[in-house]
């Protein structure tokens, strides 16, 4: 059932867009590639979660009618504004109008900037800080960052004046904080404590600045052309102003409302200004309508304002051709903050529609599997049998994979494809509605022997150690196939435990710095000597493809290689790039085999190297033996013992040679073209088993041998020295691709 599901490649977003740190890191182009395979513009596509606005927009821009169930008001706003993107001029005009609004006898901008004033340590002028730095444990303001007009900028310790200013904000905090609270919940609301808790993500100055801005927004009539643009900028400010910004600044992707040990308190006015860049531009506008309207023949978004279970009863009215969705991960931070922001911007009624997100402070994978299942089972029986469900799982990890596949199986979908590329790429899942109702297929108990053999055979096919994701995937596929991937949420623990038990049992080996099974690589205790590793097979395929169809684009090559190595075999982009760096040149997006790697050049090369070895060996007084099969091999014998075994290869395919080599590794030498050294280094870096195998081998480049034939007075000792000093070089050229 599962053969041949090829991973669809995408590309990383050029510009992440608003609130990107909470949104799935979905790769652009994957959904489009899926739809292009079998559907036509104008077809209806359902996204039951609406978790990734980019992905919905991508499909709409291709001309599909994308029905999205979206219950988070913030996500809904993101979808609407992405469909009708702001111009930079819109945003700047809106910001200018806001900045000149009055606060007392000041301009709003002046007033808000004054909250952050600090003294420049060089010129002693007052400048608005970019941010202050706080320490969570002590609760103290410890530092400040600013850019002064005098040219001074950077990070400095906080001054007594900075502390006094912050303290004055704290003195009036309760008033502003209760206003911020009022906009989200009423006094008797049982959810009020949750909102209070969430508000702790904001320091007093941020609460004051945001509430001041939001009060001003109330003065803009809904027909004002600047209102929406200001909502957008304010949303950015709402996020920039919270304390979920650790220092040093890694790229935070908060999933919980956890205060970092050192964090930034950013200048709210600066945050508004930075929003202009974030929200401006975007791509081509698309039609966006509310359910039950039709976006029209050119495609577009049809937004259903509510959860999937409320949309489901109406689905029979829509000729759905496919379901395509980025599956959400649990994100307490985003869901909770969305409730706050929705209340602030659009009021209590709007916040109330999404308030259930507040009830839970910790989301575990059991809960998530249940939530996914609840959403999926709403529509599984409303799809036609040939309407596929294609799901993209960003930031994959084993529990997410288990939760998603369990939810799919439990809600009436058969798994027909699972493609895993690397930890850093989304996983792709293909389901088909099950033809028989769930009850008719009896649930089977998990058979760990079946799981084990599926995981072993995946490893044998890969021929190299892999991350736990591929093996976990193999286990889940086996369970889906025999109908044991079932049960309510408590099943999740059992599914994961079974896979882990198998993995830590006989046959498998963990290569990793820590004992954590999620990290490092998993390999076989013993590899078959006939093993051809995935990197070696991919190398052969890429070269064949470059030879057969010169001028191909990277994307076309990636697509054809993924089709040849589907599902759990999908090669990483890093591997493809390493092979291309070794063999190909690119110009104007077209890939060509390097001149010296054309088959005829390489045959001539190998012959001349064989000749060089023959001359050298004779010169040094060895007796020679030459073999052509199964490997091109030249032996230098001394007193009937093998002094050197030279393997002549034009590729970086060495694993099988090393596994089958009957000579001492210390006497074995791989002779390769210089251009292969980087690729070989990459493979050794990637595969700890290959690295161990190669430990005592030496690698000599073609040109080094040819050079040695020129020196007439070479001694055996000198030769030994020469070939010892040719380390395998790091794959520098890879940067080119
Ligand atoms: Zn200065």
XYZ file of C-alpha atoms and ligand atoms in Angstrom:
738
model
C 0.000 0.000 0.000
C 2.887 2.299 0.752
C 5.199 1.995 -2.178
C 6.522 4.941 -4.023
C 5.297 8.023 -2.208
C 7.887 10.556 -3.324
C 8.821 13.437 -1.069
C 7.707 16.712 -2.620
C 10.445 19.293 -2.333
C 9.766 22.882 -1.363
C 11.842 25.893 -0.602
C 12.392 27.955 2.477
C 10.359 31.125 2.714
C 12.329 34.184 1.627
C 10.527 36.438 4.068
C 9.057 34.824 7.156
C 6.119 37.206 7.564
C 4.176 38.380 10.611
C 4.188 36.278 13.804
C 6.256 33.690 11.962
C 7.871 32.493 15.171
C 4.580 30.934 16.264
C 3.506 29.578 12.891
C 4.490 26.214 11.432
C 7.789 26.332 9.610
C 6.073 25.128 6.527
C 8.180 24.953 3.436
C 6.826 26.881 0.475
C 5.845 24.989 -2.630
C 5.047 21.584 -1.136
C 1.264 21.993 -1.196
C 1.452 23.499 -4.662
C 3.536 20.576 -5.901
C 1.037 18.125 -4.470
C -1.972 19.787 -6.085
C -0.197 20.162 -9.416
C 0.168 16.375 -9.619
C -3.491 15.595 -10.039
C -5.784 18.593 -9.630
C -6.858 21.596 -11.650
C -7.284 25.243 -10.715
C -10.878 25.855 -9.709
C -11.049 22.643 -7.660
C -12.117 22.888 -4.021
C -9.528 22.045 -1.396
C -10.173 21.862 2.351
C -7.756 22.933 5.050
C -9.344 21.780 8.311
C -6.882 23.649 10.554
C -5.767 26.854 8.840
C -2.594 26.691 10.903
C -0.333 27.882 8.102
C -1.642 30.952 6.284
C 1.265 30.790 3.811
C 0.234 27.356 2.650
C -3.413 28.316 2.169
C -2.394 31.403 0.224
C -0.036 29.381 -1.922
C -2.884 27.100 -3.003
C -5.278 30.000 -3.540
C -2.744 31.779 -5.735
C -2.565 28.714 -7.935
C -6.287 29.143 -8.600
C -7.708 26.635 -6.127
C -10.732 27.387 -3.987
C -9.392 26.853 -0.510
C -11.943 26.330 2.223
C -10.328 27.006 5.572
C -11.837 26.372 8.979
C -10.199 28.924 11.202
C -11.195 29.487 14.801
C -8.238 31.572 15.926
C -9.115 35.247 15.250
C -5.436 36.146 14.917
C -4.824 33.462 12.301
C -7.933 34.616 10.525
C -6.547 38.144 10.417
C -3.251 36.790 9.066
C -5.125 34.956 6.304
C -7.202 37.986 5.362
C -4.275 40.357 5.278
C -2.073 37.926 3.351
C -4.826 37.681 0.753
C -4.981 41.469 0.501
C -1.460 42.529 1.415
C -0.701 46.076 2.575
C 1.640 48.275 0.627
C 4.488 49.900 2.447
C 2.836 53.272 1.755
C -0.430 52.117 3.404
C 1.394 51.077 6.511
C 3.534 54.185 6.701
C 0.543 56.474 6.259
C -1.337 54.605 8.966
C 1.601 54.813 11.322
C 1.989 58.537 10.613
C -1.637 59.114 11.494
C -1.243 57.212 14.741
C 2.002 58.945 15.664
C 0.379 62.367 15.414
C -2.615 61.389 17.557
C -2.567 63.333 20.840
C -1.795 61.997 24.263
C -2.296 64.924 26.644
C -0.425 67.719 24.945
C 2.081 65.426 23.309
C 2.120 63.497 20.069
C 1.526 59.821 20.777
C 4.884 58.881 19.295
C 6.727 61.364 21.531
C 4.815 60.168 24.542
C 5.494 56.488 23.955
C 9.136 57.045 23.083
C 9.574 59.024 26.297
C 8.737 55.902 28.289
C 12.033 54.396 27.145
C 14.405 57.368 27.455
C 17.865 56.624 28.710
C 21.061 58.633 28.874
C 23.692 58.081 26.194
C 26.946 57.188 27.916
C 28.960 59.193 25.353
C 27.111 62.444 24.690
C 24.765 62.333 27.712
C 21.724 63.138 25.579
C 18.454 61.362 26.342
C 17.694 58.716 23.700
C 14.869 56.160 23.532
C 16.319 52.739 24.304
C 15.781 49.995 21.748
C 15.288 47.596 24.613
C 15.972 47.032 28.276
C 17.411 43.803 29.604
C 15.889 41.991 32.569
C 16.962 39.115 34.736
C 14.209 36.642 35.553
C 15.579 35.302 38.846
C 16.197 38.634 40.532
C 13.424 40.443 38.687
C 15.890 43.265 38.116
C 16.417 45.553 35.158
C 20.093 45.015 34.417
C 20.887 46.532 31.045
C 19.848 48.676 28.131
C 20.466 48.847 24.407
C 20.334 51.983 22.303
C 21.488 53.655 19.114
C 22.346 57.283 19.742
C 22.526 59.965 17.052
C 26.083 60.680 18.226
C 27.069 57.297 16.876
C 27.255 55.466 20.175
C 25.345 52.235 20.341
C 25.362 48.861 21.999
C 24.561 47.193 25.283
C 25.239 48.961 28.595
C 24.416 48.367 32.268
C 21.214 50.026 33.423
C 21.509 53.391 35.210
C 19.698 54.480 38.395
C 17.516 56.676 36.160
C 16.516 53.628 34.109
C 15.527 51.795 37.289
C 13.555 54.782 38.545
C 11.652 55.067 35.259
C 10.769 51.388 35.315
C 9.697 51.640 38.954
C 7.379 54.549 38.167
C 5.656 52.355 35.565
C 5.167 49.641 38.158
C 3.524 52.114 40.549
C 0.595 52.696 38.183
C 0.523 49.205 36.738
C -2.604 47.777 38.335
C -4.875 50.330 36.687
C -3.581 49.644 33.165
C -3.355 45.941 33.754
C -6.989 45.773 34.761
C -7.935 47.671 31.577
C -5.967 45.142 29.569
C -7.832 42.402 31.394
C -11.250 43.993 30.872
C -10.847 43.934 27.124
C -10.511 40.168 27.209
C -12.812 38.966 29.993
C -15.553 40.307 32.227
C -15.403 40.358 36.022
C -17.348 37.161 36.632
C -15.650 35.165 33.900
C -14.213 31.885 35.217
C -11.432 32.249 32.637
C -10.253 35.492 34.155
C -7.410 33.913 36.181
C -6.038 32.368 32.970
C -5.999 35.751 31.284
C -4.305 37.290 34.326
C -1.693 34.572 34.118
C -1.103 35.241 30.430
C -0.793 38.958 31.102
C 2.294 38.205 33.177
C 4.115 37.989 29.856
C 3.958 41.757 29.779
C 5.923 44.138 31.964
C 4.125 47.255 33.275
C 5.601 49.578 30.647
C 4.502 47.278 27.832
C 0.968 46.991 29.216
C 0.723 50.747 29.486
C 2.106 51.395 25.984
C -0.051 48.771 24.325
C -3.245 49.773 26.077
C -2.554 53.412 25.193
C -2.198 52.466 21.522
C -5.245 50.235 21.575
C -7.356 52.986 23.160
C -6.340 55.215 20.255
C -7.339 52.516 17.769
C -10.837 52.571 19.263
C -11.083 56.070 17.854
C -10.612 54.863 14.265
C -13.936 54.040 12.643
C -14.218 50.608 10.997
C -14.400 52.366 7.643
C -11.075 54.108 8.205
C -8.623 52.978 5.589
C -5.836 52.906 8.150
C -7.559 50.853 10.785
C -6.597 47.412 9.520
C -3.033 48.460 8.842
C -2.797 49.722 12.420
C -4.232 46.476 13.731
C -1.506 44.683 11.837
C 1.282 46.877 13.211
C -0.174 46.626 16.707
C -0.240 42.829 16.494
C 3.468 42.902 15.782
C 3.956 45.273 18.707
C 1.903 42.974 20.972
C 4.317 40.185 20.219
C 7.508 42.235 20.301
C 6.473 43.735 23.637
C 6.141 40.493 25.570
C 8.945 38.944 27.566
C 9.376 35.887 25.350
C 12.564 37.299 23.819
C 15.633 35.636 25.304
C 19.062 37.183 25.338
C 21.420 36.198 23.809
C 18.995 36.245 20.930
C 18.764 32.865 19.391
C 15.780 32.504 17.092
C 13.094 31.877 19.663
C 10.090 29.777 18.693
C 8.045 29.892 21.899
C 5.602 27.082 22.461
C 5.040 27.720 26.156
C 4.671 30.962 28.049
C 8.018 30.475 29.737
C 9.988 33.557 30.693
C 13.632 33.283 29.558
C 16.329 33.713 32.240
C 17.512 36.910 30.561
C 15.018 38.669 28.360
C 14.408 41.846 26.420
C 11.838 44.490 27.111
C 11.542 46.002 23.658
C 10.539 49.560 22.858
C 6.871 49.365 21.793
C 7.004 52.309 19.418
C 10.043 50.840 17.680
C 8.119 47.583 17.441
C 5.280 49.331 15.617
C 7.782 50.836 13.217
C 9.445 47.503 12.585
C 6.009 46.115 11.713
C 5.985 48.169 8.507
C 8.728 46.027 6.995
C 7.137 42.814 8.296
C 3.690 43.429 6.858
C 4.525 45.281 3.662
C 4.356 43.809 0.203
C 3.647 40.164 0.233
C 2.656 38.469 -2.950
C -0.154 38.822 -5.405
C -3.588 39.478 -3.880
C -6.253 36.771 -4.022
C -9.978 36.769 -3.536
C -11.108 36.127 0.025
C -14.743 35.479 0.941
C -16.631 34.263 3.962
C -18.342 30.914 4.011
C -20.660 30.012 2.256
C -19.643 32.293 -0.604
C -17.677 31.029 -3.571
C -14.365 32.814 -4.193
C -14.941 32.508 -7.934
C -13.332 30.807 -10.887
C -9.935 32.353 -10.348
C -9.749 30.671 -6.943
C -9.161 32.209 -3.545
C -9.864 31.699 0.116
C -13.217 30.835 1.598
C -12.976 31.352 5.349
C -15.193 29.547 7.788
C -15.155 31.407 11.062
C -15.105 28.588 13.582
C -13.764 25.142 14.304
C -13.947 22.203 11.911
C -16.756 20.508 13.827
C -19.065 23.424 13.004
C -18.117 23.439 9.348
C -18.402 19.673 8.931
C -22.221 19.418 8.619
C -22.082 21.707 5.572
C -19.339 19.889 3.736
C -21.679 17.852 1.611
C -22.518 21.067 -0.243
C -18.931 21.476 -1.436
C -17.373 19.278 -4.142
C -14.105 18.770 -2.243
C -11.348 17.302 -4.374
C -8.669 17.065 -1.723
C -7.729 17.940 1.814
C -4.365 19.670 2.151
C -3.198 20.925 5.500
C -0.221 21.782 7.598
C -0.978 19.916 10.808
C -0.627 22.155 13.828
C 1.605 21.319 16.762
C 0.436 22.143 20.273
C 1.317 25.769 20.925
C 0.114 27.026 24.262
C 2.029 30.283 23.840
C 0.441 31.233 20.551
C -3.046 30.055 21.452
C -3.042 31.899 24.777
C -1.527 35.073 23.392
C -3.984 34.965 20.484
C -6.848 35.146 22.978
C -5.269 38.164 24.646
C -4.535 39.937 21.379
C -7.978 39.167 19.951
C -9.576 40.740 23.017
C -7.346 43.789 22.839
C -7.907 44.407 19.142
C -11.414 43.171 18.482
C -13.012 42.961 21.912
C -14.354 40.387 24.330
C -16.871 38.788 21.982
C -14.209 37.885 19.464
C -11.824 36.708 22.164
C -14.597 34.537 23.594
C -14.743 32.437 20.416
C -11.229 31.209 21.055
C -11.114 31.289 24.835
C -11.106 27.524 25.236
C -7.408 27.768 24.388
C -6.874 29.247 27.833
C -8.104 26.278 29.792
C -5.053 24.197 29.409
C -1.596 25.303 30.385
C 0.234 22.186 29.316
C -0.525 20.391 26.118
C 0.857 16.894 25.858
C 0.896 14.670 22.819
C -1.965 12.522 24.114
C -4.134 15.571 24.255
C -2.948 16.557 20.803
C -3.662 13.153 19.269
C -7.179 13.407 20.677
C -7.650 16.933 19.356
C -6.418 15.994 15.889
C -8.655 12.961 15.827
C -11.655 15.009 16.918
C -11.030 17.396 14.039
C -10.359 14.725 11.414
C -13.290 12.483 12.181
C -15.622 15.402 11.497
C -15.005 15.206 7.803
C -13.493 11.809 7.020
C -16.849 10.309 6.026
C -17.811 13.370 4.032
C -14.994 12.978 1.562
C -15.339 10.951 -1.577
C -13.240 7.819 -1.631
C -10.809 9.223 -4.155
C -10.216 12.533 -2.409
C -6.755 12.317 -0.832
C -5.716 13.954 2.413
C -2.205 15.334 2.148
C -0.711 16.547 5.408
C 2.511 18.412 6.061
C 4.078 17.988 9.524
C 6.580 20.737 10.218
C 9.347 20.458 12.827
C 8.860 16.720 13.031
C 9.528 14.648 16.103
C 8.539 11.126 16.936
C 5.626 11.950 19.235
C 4.136 14.353 16.721
C 4.383 11.664 14.069
C 2.713 9.099 16.340
C -0.038 11.518 17.349
C -0.793 12.453 13.744
C -0.778 8.925 12.351
C -2.824 7.579 15.252
C -5.367 10.366 14.798
C -5.581 9.628 11.080
C -6.034 5.897 11.578
C -8.558 6.363 14.353
C -10.678 8.807 12.385
C -11.125 6.650 9.305
C -8.111 7.273 7.095
C -5.767 4.709 5.620
C -2.140 5.691 5.475
C -1.029 5.484 1.859
C 2.210 7.425 2.004
C 4.781 8.631 4.497
C 7.873 10.500 3.396
C 10.546 11.582 5.853
C 13.536 13.573 4.674
C 15.450 14.906 7.680
C 14.872 16.342 11.127
C 14.914 19.763 9.535
C 12.298 19.165 6.859
C 8.574 18.687 7.268
C 7.300 15.134 7.093
C 4.726 14.447 4.380
C 1.759 12.154 4.958
C -0.794 10.901 2.493
C -4.076 9.403 3.619
C -7.068 8.016 1.808
C -10.485 7.708 3.329
C -10.985 4.116 4.442
C -13.508 2.337 2.271
C -14.999 0.311 5.091
C -16.181 1.916 8.229
C -13.859 1.731 11.146
C -15.975 -0.726 13.067
C -15.794 -3.327 10.314
C -12.042 -3.601 10.506
C -11.081 -5.192 13.751
C -8.310 -3.641 15.750
C -5.289 -5.856 16.133
C -2.838 -5.871 19.015
C 0.547 -4.336 18.272
C 2.982 -7.060 17.255
C 6.474 -5.967 18.195
C 8.019 -8.568 15.877
C 6.302 -6.969 12.875
C 7.436 -3.552 14.021
C 10.968 -4.809 14.511
C 11.217 -6.366 11.096
C 9.860 -3.210 9.436
C 12.442 -1.107 11.222
C 15.264 -3.504 10.392
C 14.349 -3.610 6.751
C 14.236 0.169 6.522
C 17.759 0.295 7.936
C 18.972 -2.393 5.554
C 17.502 -0.498 2.650
C 19.094 2.749 3.747
C 22.394 0.947 4.267
C 23.511 3.636 6.704
C 22.659 4.781 10.218
C 19.617 7.072 10.265
C 17.839 9.350 12.704
C 15.112 7.926 14.873
C 12.505 9.633 12.674
C 12.904 7.224 9.772
C 12.787 4.190 12.059
C 9.890 5.507 14.067
C 8.126 6.146 10.771
C 8.832 2.575 9.665
C 7.333 1.252 12.905
C 4.215 3.382 12.517
C 3.763 2.332 8.892
C 3.899 -1.308 9.970
C 1.271 -0.695 12.643
C -0.943 1.190 10.228
C -0.683 -1.681 7.779
C -1.804 -4.401 10.170
C -4.421 -2.172 11.795
C -2.750 -2.073 15.182
C -2.217 1.694 15.035
C -5.455 2.277 16.863
C -6.999 3.103 20.161
C -7.833 6.209 22.078
C -5.264 8.593 23.413
C -3.710 6.223 25.939
C -2.607 4.154 22.951
C 0.023 6.753 22.148
C 2.279 5.787 25.035
C 2.087 2.142 24.042
C 2.892 2.881 20.413
C 5.940 4.928 21.327
C 7.079 2.444 23.959
C 6.874 -0.463 21.523
C 9.041 1.306 18.983
C 11.578 2.323 21.607
C 11.695 -1.202 23.044
C 12.444 -2.610 19.630
C 15.098 -0.004 18.990
C 16.909 -0.624 22.246
C 16.662 -4.379 21.738
C 19.040 -6.609 19.768
C 20.118 -5.715 16.258
C 20.240 -1.941 16.588
C 23.029 0.355 17.712
C 22.763 3.930 18.857
C 25.449 6.369 17.735
C 25.116 9.478 19.799
C 26.796 11.684 22.321
C 23.923 11.370 24.755
C 21.748 8.422 25.651
C 18.653 10.288 24.479
C 17.264 8.065 21.709
C 15.850 11.083 19.881
C 19.339 12.383 19.191
C 22.198 10.928 17.190
C 21.799 8.078 14.728
C 20.586 4.501 14.810
C 22.356 1.783 12.851
C 22.577 -1.967 12.532
C 24.849 -3.990 14.769
C 26.181 -5.677 11.666
C 25.881 -4.602 8.062
C 25.709 -7.043 5.200
C 28.967 -6.815 3.146
C 26.813 -6.408 0.033
C 25.203 -3.273 1.464
C 24.992 -0.349 -0.908
C 24.325 2.689 1.190
C 21.780 5.289 0.228
C 24.442 7.982 -0.305
C 26.282 5.653 -2.689
C 23.119 4.826 -4.615
C 22.113 8.464 -4.761
C 25.552 9.336 -6.103
C 25.131 6.807 -8.904
C 21.655 8.090 -9.728
C 22.596 11.745 -9.745
C 25.545 11.108 -12.052
C 23.410 8.993 -14.353
C 20.802 11.725 -14.440
C 23.348 14.482 -15.127
C 24.775 12.369 -17.893
C 21.422 11.522 -19.436
C 19.701 14.884 -19.148
C 22.243 17.685 -19.013
C 20.859 21.139 -18.263
C 18.295 19.977 -15.734
C 17.317 22.307 -12.895
C 18.044 21.491 -9.268
C 14.318 21.167 -8.591
C 13.779 18.745 -11.475
C 16.706 16.643 -10.319
C 15.464 16.675 -6.734
C 12.032 15.564 -7.871
C 13.308 12.682 -9.962
C 15.766 11.525 -7.289
C 13.009 11.627 -4.659
C 10.811 9.520 -6.918
C 13.591 6.986 -7.238
C 14.182 6.975 -3.457
C 10.701 7.466 -2.026
C 9.183 7.443 1.427
C 11.622 6.691 4.219
C 14.515 6.563 1.750
C 14.234 10.225 0.784
C 17.787 11.614 0.580
C 18.533 14.818 2.441
C 19.123 18.006 0.535
C 22.595 18.066 2.105
C 23.444 14.773 0.428
C 22.198 15.925 -2.963
C 24.189 19.107 -2.658
C 27.327 17.231 -1.659
C 27.035 14.988 -4.710
C 26.390 17.944 -6.994
C 29.280 19.907 -5.514
C 31.514 17.016 -6.450
C 30.251 16.324 -9.965
C 28.360 19.252 -11.367
C 28.596 22.865 -12.346
C 25.602 25.135 -12.417
C 25.025 28.027 -14.733
C 21.755 29.891 -15.180
C 20.019 27.308 -13.030
C 21.147 24.477 -15.286
C 23.206 21.582 -13.995
C 25.944 20.016 -16.084
C 28.396 17.241 -15.376
C 31.906 18.663 -15.007
C 34.032 18.202 -18.107
C 36.474 15.974 -16.229
C 33.607 13.802 -14.974
C 32.280 12.876 -18.389
C 32.472 9.076 -18.617
C 35.064 9.160 -21.406
C 37.352 11.510 -19.447
C 37.083 9.348 -16.349
C 37.878 6.148 -18.245
C 41.004 7.788 -19.643
C 41.878 9.063 -16.167
C 41.564 5.663 -14.580
C 43.726 4.146 -17.280
C 46.442 6.740 -16.819
C 46.402 6.274 -13.055
C 46.670 2.516 -13.478
C 49.635 3.128 -15.737
C 51.220 5.467 -13.187
C 50.836 2.847 -10.477
C 52.357 0.222 -12.722
C 55.363 2.398 -13.490
C 55.816 3.429 -9.870
C 55.424 -0.077 -8.495
C 57.941 -1.459 -10.913
C 60.331 1.387 -10.209
C 60.111 0.683 -6.482
C 60.785 -3.009 -7.026
C 57.377 -4.486 -6.273
C 55.820 -7.246 -8.277
C 52.450 -6.242 -9.638
C 49.036 -7.806 -9.850
C 46.072 -6.146 -11.521
C 42.377 -7.011 -11.188
C 39.460 -5.464 -13.017
C 36.587 -7.124 -11.219
C 34.687 -6.675 -8.984
C 36.912 -3.649 -8.394
C 39.679 -2.026 -10.354
C 42.549 -3.043 -8.121
C 46.321 -2.919 -8.358
C 48.367 -4.858 -5.830
C 51.989 -4.216 -5.094
C 53.492 -7.420 -3.781
C 56.666 -7.845 -1.861
C 57.889 -11.372 -1.113
C 54.434 -12.700 -1.987
C 52.797 -10.442 0.542
C 50.579 -7.520 -0.343
C 52.420 -4.324 0.501
C 49.798 -2.038 -1.013
C 46.293 -2.615 -2.362
C 45.214 0.296 -4.540
C 41.530 0.589 -5.344
C 40.999 2.842 -8.341
C 37.618 4.540 -8.380
C 36.204 7.540 -10.179
C 33.443 7.903 -7.588
C 33.239 8.369 -3.824
C 31.570 4.983 -3.484
C 33.734 3.295 -0.927
C 31.527 1.544 1.645
C 31.198 -1.737 -0.177
C 34.877 -1.767 -1.142
C 35.863 -1.257 2.477
C 33.453 -3.887 3.786
C 34.634 -6.494 1.282
C 38.312 -5.641 1.320
C 40.379 -8.799 2.116
C 43.617 -6.833 2.725
C 44.733 -5.075 5.869
C 43.173 -1.606 5.988
C 46.642 -0.215 6.812
C 47.799 -1.465 3.417
C 44.671 -0.417 1.546
C 44.492 2.759 -0.436
C 41.607 4.395 -2.182
C 42.693 6.243 -5.315
C 40.148 8.861 -6.313
C 39.874 12.035 -8.394
C 40.581 15.205 -6.388
C 37.019 16.353 -6.975
C 35.678 13.360 -5.028
C 37.565 14.081 -1.830
C 34.960 16.510 -0.507
C 32.136 14.083 -1.177
C 33.990 11.248 0.495
C 34.651 13.484 3.499
C 30.949 14.326 3.622
C 30.009 10.653 3.623
C 32.484 9.842 6.383
C 31.190 12.731 8.416
C 27.646 11.522 7.954
C 28.063 7.838 8.676
C 29.820 6.731 11.881
C 30.012 3.116 10.697
C 31.695 4.085 7.459
C 34.031 6.327 9.429
C 35.097 3.447 11.636
C 35.582 1.223 8.617
C 37.760 3.835 6.937
C 39.892 4.479 9.995
C 43.168 2.988 8.767
C 42.633 3.477 5.084
C 44.474 6.042 3.098
C 43.131 8.115 0.289
C 45.289 9.298 -2.590
C 44.204 11.625 -5.346
C 44.857 10.888 -9.016
C 47.021 13.937 -9.483
C 49.216 13.099 -6.478
C 50.117 9.745 -8.008
C 50.777 11.210 -11.412
C 53.081 13.729 -9.806
C 55.093 10.974 -8.102
C 55.785 9.219 -11.386
C 57.876 12.242 -12.339
C 60.456 11.727 -9.592
C 62.964 9.179 -10.862
C 64.841 8.694 -7.581
C 61.778 7.967 -5.408
C 62.412 5.489 -2.595
C 59.892 3.231 -0.867
C 60.217 5.334 2.299
C 59.582 8.529 0.416
C 56.595 7.017 -1.314
C 55.153 5.936 2.021
C 55.622 9.460 3.350
C 54.053 11.060 0.303
C 50.853 9.073 0.428
C 50.489 9.447 4.187
C 50.154 13.189 3.935
C 47.077 13.517 1.816
C 44.223 14.076 4.225
C 40.633 13.891 3.148
C 39.646 17.479 2.730
C 36.550 19.146 4.062
C 33.766 19.622 1.557
C 34.338 23.303 0.955
C 32.876 23.430 -2.513
C 29.482 22.530 -1.136
C 28.811 26.162 -0.445
C 28.345 26.651 -4.161
C 25.010 24.846 -4.130
Zn 25.031 59.887 22.215
